[in-house]
C-alpha cells in the first residue's frame, strides 16, 4: 500500500502537467500520424514544455510487477534486495561450477603475469583516474524497466547537495589527470546542481587552459520537460557532450522498454539537438552519441555494425544525425536482476556472460580509470558498484583518524589518493567482460 499511495500522491501533484502524447492538431488519429516520417512532423514543437511525469507515474501504478517489487523493498529494504540479488547470482554460478570473478579472471587471463596487466596479487588495481563520474540524483521523468539505478519520478529525496557538488569540483581541480566530468542520474538535468556543475567546471577549465570533456548522460525526453526549453542552448554554450539513451530505432521496442510516448519525444529531442548543431559535421565540437542496450537477456551485437544500422535508419526515417553509437550490456542487478529472477533466467544469463568472457576486455574496464561518486558523496569504483552499495573502504586523507570507513569526497584531497586501493569486484562484474566488453563509454575490446 505504501508504494501505491506514493504514486497516487505524485499523480495528484502532476495533474496540471500536459499529457505525454498529444496528437498534433489536424491529425485525426495516432496511427495516421505515425505514417508520416517527415522531419517537420517528427519535430513535434507541441510537445515542448509538456511533462512525461504524469504518464510515467500512471504506468508505474498500473504495473503489477512494479507494485510487487515496491512492497518487497518496503518489507526487506534496499540492502535486503541487494543481498538477495547477490545470492541469486552466486547460486547460479555455483550451479555452473564457476568460481568468483577475480579467480575466474586469473585463471583465464593470459596477461595477468605481465607488468601491463591490472591484475596483481589476485586483485584488480586501478590506473590513474581520468574520469570523474557523478550521479547527482535518482529523480527522473521516466522509469525504464532496465534501469540499474532504479530511477523514477518518486526518487525525489536522493539528490546531491550544493556542498557535495562544490567538493566534487575541488577534487576535479586537484586531480591533474582527470580530463572528463561525466554527469549522470536519474535525469541529471532535473537536479538543481546540474547547471552549477557544468557552468563552473567549464569556466574553470577555460580559465586554466585545461582540456575538459563534460558529458551529460541524457534520456532525451528531459529536453521537452517544462522549464527546460533553454537546455539545449545551455549545453551548446558550455560545449557539453550529449550521450543519449536510444535502445532502438523502432518505436515499439523503445516504448516497451522506456515507457509510452518516449520514442516520439526522443526523436523530437534528437532533431532539436541536430538543429543546434549537435551530431552534425559542421559542428565537430558538439558531440552527440547514442547508447544502445539490449531489450532482453542477450548480449549487444557488434557496436561498429550496429552503428551503421542506426545511422541509416535514423537518417532515412527521421533525418537524424549523430556521432557514435555506444553499446552497453545489461548488468544482472536491480530492475534487470528482478526481471531475470521472475523469468527464471538468472542462471541462463550468468552462463551467457561467463561463456562469452573475453580476456581482452580486462585492460579496458572502466573501474580502472573512473571514480564514481554517488549523490550523497560516497566514492565508488564504478556506477554499478555504487548501486550495490560497494563503496571504496579506506582511511580518510583529511582527518587524523586511522579507522577504515566507506570513503566520501570529504575524505580525499585528490582522486589520486585512491590509487592505493584495489578495485572491489563481485559476480556482477562478468557483465563488463562478456563479448566486446561493456562500459559507460561503450564496448571495450
Coordinates of C-alpha atoms in Angstrom, one line a residue:
X1 CA 0.0 0.0 0.0
X2 CA 2.9 2.3 0.7
X3 CA 4.1 2.2 -2.9
X4 CA 0.7 2.8 -4.4
X5 CA -0.1 5.7 -2.0
X6 CA 3.2 7.4 -3.0
X7 CA 2.5 7.0 -6.7
X8 CA -1.1 8.2 -6.3
X9 CA 0.0 11.2 -4.4
X10 CA 2.6 12.0 -7.0
X11 CA 0.0 11.7 -9.8
X12 CA -2.2 14.2 -8.0
X13 CA 0.7 16.6 -7.8
X14 CA 1.1 16.5 -11.5
X15 CA -2.5 16.7 -12.6
X16 CA -1.7 20.0 -14.3
X17 CA 1.1 18.5 -16.4
X18 CA 0.4 18.1 -20.1
X19 CA -0.3 14.6 -21.4
X20 CA 2.8 12.7 -22.5
X21 CA 1.4 12.1 -26.0
X22 CA -0.5 14.8 -27.8
X23 CA -1.6 14.2 -31.4
X24 CA -0.8 17.4 -33.4
X25 CA -3.8 19.5 -34.4
X26 CA -5.1 18.4 -37.8
X27 CA -4.1 14.8 -37.2
X28 CA -7.1 12.5 -36.9
X29 CA -5.5 9.5 -35.2
X30 CA -2.2 8.5 -33.7
X31 CA -1.9 5.7 -36.2
X32 CA -2.3 8.1 -39.1
X33 CA 0.3 10.4 -37.6
X34 CA 2.8 7.5 -37.4
X35 CA 2.6 7.0 -41.1
X36 CA 4.3 10.3 -41.6
X37 CA 8.1 10.4 -41.3
X38 CA 8.9 13.9 -42.4
X39 CA 11.2 15.9 -40.2
X40 CA 8.6 18.6 -39.8
X41 CA 6.1 16.1 -38.3
X42 CA 8.6 14.4 -36.0
X43 CA 10.0 17.6 -34.6
X44 CA 6.8 17.9 -32.5
X45 CA 7.0 21.5 -31.2
X46 CA 3.7 20.9 -29.5
X47 CA 5.5 18.6 -27.0
X48 CA 7.9 21.3 -25.8
X49 CA 7.0 22.2 -22.2
X50 CA 4.8 19.2 -21.6
X51 CA 5.8 16.7 -19.0
X52 CA 6.2 12.9 -19.2
X53 CA 6.0 12.5 -15.5
X54 CA 2.2 12.1 -15.1
X55 CA 2.2 9.3 -17.7
X56 CA 5.2 7.6 -16.1
X57 CA 3.5 7.6 -12.7
X58 CA 0.3 6.2 -14.1
X59 CA 2.3 3.4 -15.8
X60 CA 4.1 2.6 -12.6
X61 CA 0.8 2.4 -10.7
X62 CA -0.6 0.0 -13.3
X63 CA 2.5 -2.2 -13.4
X64 CA 1.7 -5.2 -11.2
X65 CA 5.4 -6.3 -11.1
X66 CA 6.5 -2.9 -10.0
X67 CA 3.9 -2.8 -7.3
X68 CA 5.1 -6.2 -6.0
X69 CA 8.7 -5.0 -6.1
X70 CA 7.8 -1.9 -4.2
X71 CA 6.1 -3.9 -1.5
X72 CA 9.2 -6.2 -1.3
X73 CA 11.5 -3.3 -0.9
X74 CA 9.3 -1.9 1.8
X75 CA 9.5 -5.2 3.6
X76 CA 13.2 -6.1 3.4
X77 CA 14.8 -2.8 2.4
X78 CA 17.1 -1.9 -0.4
X79 CA 20.1 -3.6 1.3
X80 CA 18.0 -6.8 1.6
X81 CA 17.1 -6.7 -2.1
X82 CA 20.8 -6.2 -3.0
X83 CA 21.8 -9.2 -0.8
X84 CA 19.1 -11.3 -2.4
X85 CA 20.3 -10.4 -5.9
X86 CA 23.9 -11.3 -5.0
X87 CA 22.8 -14.6 -3.6
X88 CA 20.8 -15.4 -6.7
X89 CA 23.8 -14.6 -8.9
X90 CA 26.1 -16.7 -6.7
X91 CA 23.7 -19.6 -6.7
X92 CA 23.6 -19.5 -10.5
X93 CA 27.4 -19.5 -10.7
X94 CA 27.7 -22.3 -8.2
X95 CA 25.3 -24.5 -10.3
X96 CA 27.5 -23.7 -13.3
X97 CA 30.7 -24.6 -11.4
X98 CA 32.1 -21.1 -11.9
X99 CA 34.4 -19.5 -9.2
X100 CA 34.2 -15.9 -8.0
X101 CA 35.0 -13.2 -10.6
X102 CA 38.6 -12.5 -9.7
X103 CA 39.6 -16.2 -9.5
X104 CA 38.0 -16.7 -12.9
X105 CA 39.9 -13.8 -14.4
X106 CA 43.2 -15.0 -13.0
X107 CA 42.6 -18.5 -14.4
X108 CA 41.6 -17.2 -17.9
X109 CA 43.8 -14.1 -18.3
X110 CA 47.0 -14.9 -20.3
X111 CA 48.4 -11.4 -19.5
X112 CA 47.8 -11.5 -15.7
X113 CA 51.5 -12.1 -15.0
X114 CA 52.8 -9.1 -17.2
X115 CA 53.6 -5.7 -15.9
X116 CA 50.9 -4.1 -18.0
X117 CA 48.1 -6.2 -16.5
X118 CA 45.8 -4.6 -13.9
X119 CA 45.6 -8.0 -12.2
X120 CA 48.2 -8.1 -9.5
X121 CA 48.3 -10.2 -6.3
X122 CA 45.0 -11.7 -7.0
X123 CA 43.3 -8.3 -7.2
X124 CA 42.3 -5.7 -9.8
X125 CA 44.4 -2.5 -9.4
X126 CA 43.4 0.9 -10.8
X127 CA 45.4 3.2 -13.0
X128 CA 45.4 7.0 -12.8
X129 CA 41.9 8.4 -12.7
X130 CA 40.9 10.2 -15.9
X131 CA 37.1 10.2 -15.5
X132 CA 35.1 11.7 -12.6
X133 CA 31.5 10.4 -12.9
X134 CA 28.9 12.0 -10.7
X135 CA 25.5 10.5 -10.1
X136 CA 23.8 13.7 -8.9
X137 CA 20.4 12.3 -8.2
X138 CA 18.0 9.5 -8.8
X139 CA 15.0 11.7 -9.7
X140 CA 13.8 11.1 -13.3
X141 CA 10.8 11.7 -15.5
X142 CA 11.0 8.1 -16.7
X143 CA 11.1 4.7 -15.1
X144 CA 12.8 2.4 -17.6
X145 CA 12.5 -1.3 -17.0
X146 CA 16.2 -1.9 -17.5
X147 CA 17.4 1.0 -15.2
X148 CA 20.2 -0.2 -12.9
X149 CA 19.8 2.8 -10.7
X150 CA 16.0 2.3 -10.4
X151 CA 15.3 6.0 -11.1
X152 CA 11.8 7.3 -11.3
X153 CA 9.7 10.4 -10.5
X154 CA 9.4 9.1 -7.0
X155 CA 13.1 9.4 -6.2
X156 CA 13.0 13.0 -5.0
X157 CA 15.0 12.7 -1.8
X158 CA 18.2 11.2 -3.3
X159 CA 19.7 14.3 -4.7
X160 CA 23.2 15.8 -4.5
X161 CA 23.6 18.9 -2.2
X162 CA 25.4 22.1 -3.1
X163 CA 28.3 21.4 -0.7
X164 CA 28.9 17.9 -2.1
X165 CA 28.8 19.3 -5.7
X166 CA 31.3 22.1 -4.7
X167 CA 33.6 19.5 -3.1
X168 CA 33.5 17.4 -6.3
X169 CA 34.6 20.4 -8.3
X170 CA 37.5 20.9 -5.8
X171 CA 38.6 17.3 -6.3
X172 CA 38.4 17.8 -10.1
X173 CA 40.8 20.8 -9.8
X174 CA 43.1 18.8 -7.5
X175 CA 43.3 15.8 -9.8
X176 CA 45.5 16.7 -12.8
X177 CA 45.0 13.5 -14.8
X178 CA 41.2 13.8 -14.9
X179 CA 40.1 15.1 -18.3
X180 CA 36.4 14.1 -18.2
X181 CA 33.5 15.1 -16.0
X182 CA 30.6 12.7 -16.5
X183 CA 27.2 13.7 -15.1
X184 CA 24.5 11.1 -14.8
X185 CA 21.4 10.3 -12.8
X186 CA 18.3 9.8 -12.9
X187 CA 17.8 12.7 -15.2
X188 CA 20.8 14.8 -14.1
X189 CA 19.4 17.9 -15.8
X190 CA 16.5 18.0 -13.4
X191 CA 18.9 18.3 -10.4
X192 CA 19.5 21.7 -9.0
X193 CA 23.3 21.2 -9.1
X194 CA 23.5 20.2 -12.8
X195 CA 23.9 23.7 -14.3
X196 CA 26.1 24.8 -11.4
X197 CA 28.5 21.9 -12.0
X198 CA 28.6 22.4 -15.8
X199 CA 29.0 26.2 -15.7
X200 CA 31.7 26.3 -13.1
X201 CA 33.6 23.3 -14.5
X202 CA 33.7 24.8 -17.9
X203 CA 34.7 28.2 -16.6
X204 CA 37.5 26.8 -14.5
X205 CA 38.8 24.6 -17.4
X206 CA 38.7 27.6 -19.8
X207 CA 40.5 30.0 -17.3
X208 CA 43.2 27.4 -16.6
X209 CA 43.6 26.3 -20.2
X210 CA 42.8 22.7 -19.2
X211 CA 41.2 20.4 -21.6
X212 CA 38.0 19.0 -20.1
X213 CA 35.3 16.9 -21.6
X214 CA 31.9 17.4 -19.9
X215 CA 29.3 14.7 -20.5
X216 CA 25.6 14.9 -20.0
X217 CA 24.0 11.4 -19.9
X218 CA 20.7 12.4 -21.2
X219 CA 17.4 10.5 -21.6
X220 CA 16.4 12.9 -24.4
X221 CA 12.8 13.3 -23.2
X222 CA 14.0 15.7 -20.4
X223 CA 14.8 18.3 -23.2
X224 CA 11.0 18.7 -23.6
X225 CA 10.1 18.9 -19.9
X226 CA 8.7 22.2 -18.5
X227 CA 11.3 24.8 -17.8
X228 CA 13.9 23.0 -20.0
X229 CA 13.3 24.9 -23.2
X230 CA 16.7 26.5 -22.9
X231 CA 18.6 23.3 -22.0
X232 CA 19.9 22.6 -25.5
X233 CA 21.3 26.2 -25.7
X234 CA 22.9 25.8 -22.3
X235 CA 24.6 22.5 -23.3
X236 CA 25.8 24.1 -26.5
X237 CA 27.1 27.2 -24.8
X238 CA 29.2 25.1 -22.5
X239 CA 30.2 22.6 -25.1
X240 CA 28.8 19.6 -23.2
X241 CA 28.9 16.3 -25.0
X242 CA 25.5 14.6 -25.0
X243 CA 25.4 10.8 -24.5
X244 CA 21.7 9.9 -25.1
X245 CA 19.7 6.8 -24.4
X246 CA 18.2 5.3 -27.6
X247 CA 17.9 1.5 -27.2
X248 CA 16.4 1.0 -30.6
X249 CA 15.5 2.9 -33.8
X250 CA 12.0 1.4 -33.7
X251 CA 9.1 2.9 -31.7
X252 CA 7.6 -0.3 -30.3
X253 CA 10.9 -1.5 -28.8
X254 CA 11.7 1.8 -27.3
X255 CA 8.3 2.4 -25.7
X256 CA 8.2 -1.2 -24.4
X257 CA 11.5 -0.6 -22.5
X258 CA 11.2 3.1 -21.6
X259 CA 7.5 4.0 -21.4
X260 CA 4.6 5.1 -23.7
X261 CA 5.4 8.1 -25.8
X262 CA 9.1 8.0 -25.1
X263 CA 10.1 7.2 -28.7
X264 CA 8.4 10.2 -30.3
X265 CA 9.7 12.5 -27.6
X266 CA 13.2 11.1 -28.2
X267 CA 13.0 11.7 -31.9
X268 CA 11.8 15.2 -31.4
X269 CA 14.6 15.9 -28.9
X270 CA 17.3 14.5 -31.3
X271 CA 16.0 16.8 -34.1
X272 CA 16.2 19.7 -31.7
X273 CA 19.8 18.8 -30.9
X274 CA 20.6 18.5 -34.6
X275 CA 19.1 21.9 -35.2
X276 CA 21.5 23.3 -32.6
X277 CA 24.4 21.6 -34.4
X278 CA 24.9 18.5 -32.3
X279 CA 25.9 15.4 -34.1
X280 CA 26.5 17.3 -37.4
X281 CA 29.7 17.5 -39.4
X282 CA 29.5 21.3 -39.3
X283 CA 30.0 21.3 -35.6
X284 CA 32.5 18.7 -34.6
X285 CA 32.8 20.3 -31.1
X286 CA 29.1 19.4 -30.4
X287 CA 29.3 15.6 -29.9
X288 CA 26.1 13.6 -29.8
X289 CA 26.5 9.9 -29.0
X290 CA 23.6 7.4 -28.7
X291 CA 23.5 4.4 -26.3
X292 CA 22.1 1.0 -27.1
X293 CA 21.3 -1.7 -24.6
X294 CA 19.6 -5.0 -25.3
X295 CA 15.9 -5.3 -24.6
X296 CA 16.3 -8.7 -23.0
X297 CA 18.8 -11.3 -21.7
X298 CA 21.2 -11.3 -24.6
X299 CA 24.5 -9.5 -25.4
X300 CA 24.7 -6.4 -27.7
X301 CA 25.7 -7.0 -31.3
X302 CA 28.8 -5.5 -32.8
X303 CA 29.0 -1.9 -31.9
X304 CA 30.5 -1.0 -35.2
X305 CA 28.0 -2.8 -37.3
X306 CA 25.0 -1.7 -35.2
X307 CA 26.1 2.0 -35.6
X308 CA 25.9 1.6 -39.4
X309 CA 22.3 0.4 -39.0
X310 CA 21.4 3.2 -36.6
X311 CA 22.8 5.9 -38.8
X312 CA 21.0 4.5 -41.8
X313 CA 17.6 4.1 -40.1
X314 CA 17.6 7.3 -38.2
X315 CA 18.7 9.4 -41.2
X316 CA 16.3 7.7 -43.7
X317 CA 13.2 7.8 -41.4
X318 CA 13.7 11.0 -39.4
X319 CA 16.7 13.0 -40.8
X320 CA 18.6 12.5 -37.6
X321 CA 22.4 12.7 -37.4
X322 CA 24.7 11.6 -34.6
X323 CA 28.4 10.9 -34.0
X324 CA 28.9 7.5 -32.3
X325 CA 26.8 4.5 -31.0
X326 CA 27.8 3.0 -27.7
X327 CA 26.7 -0.5 -26.8
X328 CA 26.2 -1.4 -23.2
X329 CA 25.5 -4.8 -21.7
X330 CA 22.6 -5.1 -19.3
X331 CA 24.1 -5.8 -15.9
X332 CA 22.4 -8.5 -13.8
X333 CA 21.5 -6.1 -11.0
X334 CA 18.5 -4.1 -9.7
X335 CA 15.4 -4.0 -12.1
X336 CA 17.1 -6.3 -14.7
X337 CA 18.1 -8.8 -12.0
X338 CA 14.5 -8.7 -10.8
X339 CA 13.3 -9.4 -14.3
X340 CA 15.8 -12.3 -14.7
X341 CA 14.6 -13.9 -11.4
X342 CA 10.9 -13.6 -12.2
X343 CA 11.5 -15.2 -15.6
X344 CA 13.7 -17.9 -14.1
X345 CA 16.6 -16.8 -16.4
X346 CA 19.3 -15.7 -13.9
X347 CA 21.3 -18.9 -14.4
X348 CA 20.9 -18.7 -18.2
X349 CA 22.1 -15.1 -18.3
X350 CA 25.0 -15.6 -16.0
X351 CA 26.0 -18.6 -18.1
X352 CA 25.8 -16.4 -21.2
X353 CA 28.1 -13.8 -19.6
X354 CA 30.6 -16.5 -18.4
X355 CA 30.7 -18.4 -21.7
X356 CA 31.4 -15.1 -23.6
X357 CA 34.2 -13.9 -21.2
X358 CA 36.8 -12.0 -23.2
X359 CA 40.2 -11.6 -21.5
X360 CA 40.9 -8.6 -23.9
X361 CA 38.3 -6.6 -22.1
X362 CA 40.0 -6.6 -18.7
X363 CA 42.5 -3.8 -19.6
X364 CA 39.6 -1.6 -20.6
X365 CA 37.4 -2.0 -17.6
X366 CA 36.0 1.4 -16.6
X367 CA 36.7 0.8 -12.9
X368 CA 40.4 1.2 -13.7
X369 CA 40.3 4.8 -14.6
X370 CA 36.9 6.0 -13.4
X371 CA 35.9 7.3 -10.0
X372 CA 32.2 7.2 -9.4
X373 CA 30.5 9.5 -6.8
X374 CA 27.0 9.0 -5.5
X375 CA 24.5 11.7 -4.8
X376 CA 25.5 11.5 -1.1
X377 CA 29.2 12.0 -1.8
X378 CA 30.3 8.4 -1.2
X379 CA 33.0 7.2 -3.6
X380 CA 32.9 4.0 -5.7
X381 CA 34.9 2.2 -8.3
X382 CA 32.0 2.3 -10.8
X383 CA 28.4 3.2 -11.2
X384 CA 27.3 -0.5 -10.8
X385 CA 29.2 -0.9 -7.5
X386 CA 27.5 2.4 -6.5
X387 CA 24.0 0.9 -6.9
X388 CA 25.1 -2.2 -4.9
X389 CA 26.4 -0.1 -2.1
X390 CA 30.0 -1.4 -2.6
X391 CA 31.9 1.8 -1.6
X392 CA 35.7 2.2 -1.5
X393 CA 36.8 1.5 2.0
X394 CA 39.9 3.1 3.4
X395 CA 41.4 5.7 5.7
X396 CA 40.4 9.4 5.4
X397 CA 43.1 11.7 4.0
X398 CA 41.7 14.7 5.6
X399 CA 41.4 13.6 9.3
X400 CA 43.8 12.1 11.8
X401 CA 41.6 9.0 12.3
X402 CA 43.1 5.7 11.1
X403 CA 39.9 3.9 11.3
X404 CA 38.8 2.4 8.0
X405 CA 35.5 3.6 6.6
X406 CA 33.5 4.0 3.4
X407 CA 35.2 6.9 1.8
X408 CA 33.4 10.1 0.6
X409 CA 34.5 13.2 -1.2
X410 CA 35.4 15.0 2.0
X411 CA 37.9 12.2 2.9
X412 CA 40.0 12.9 -0.2
X413 CA 42.4 15.6 -1.1
X414 CA 42.7 14.3 -4.7
X415 CA 41.3 11.4 -6.7
X416 CA 44.8 10.1 -7.0
X417 CA 44.6 9.3 -3.2
X418 CA 42.6 6.2 -4.3
X419 CA 45.5 4.6 -6.2
X420 CA 46.5 2.5 -3.2
X421 CA 43.1 0.7 -3.0
X422 CA 42.3 -2.3 -5.2
X423 CA 39.0 -2.4 -7.1
X424 CA 36.1 -4.1 -5.4
X425 CA 34.7 -6.9 -7.6
X426 CA 31.9 -9.3 -7.3
X427 CA 29.9 -11.7 -9.6
X428 CA 28.0 -8.9 -11.4
X429 CA 31.4 -7.9 -13.0
X430 CA 31.0 -10.7 -15.5
X431 CA 28.7 -8.2 -17.3
X432 CA 31.6 -5.9 -18.2
X433 CA 33.9 -8.7 -19.6
X434 CA 31.5 -10.5 -21.9
X435 CA 31.7 -10.3 -25.6
X436 CA 33.1 -7.0 -26.7
X437 CA 33.1 -5.7 -23.2
X438 CA 30.9 -3.0 -21.7
X439 CA 31.5 0.3 -20.0
X440 CA 29.8 3.7 -19.8
X441 CA 31.9 4.6 -22.9
X442 CA 30.6 1.6 -24.8
X443 CA 32.5 -1.6 -25.9
X444 CA 36.0 -2.0 -24.5
X445 CA 37.5 -4.6 -26.9

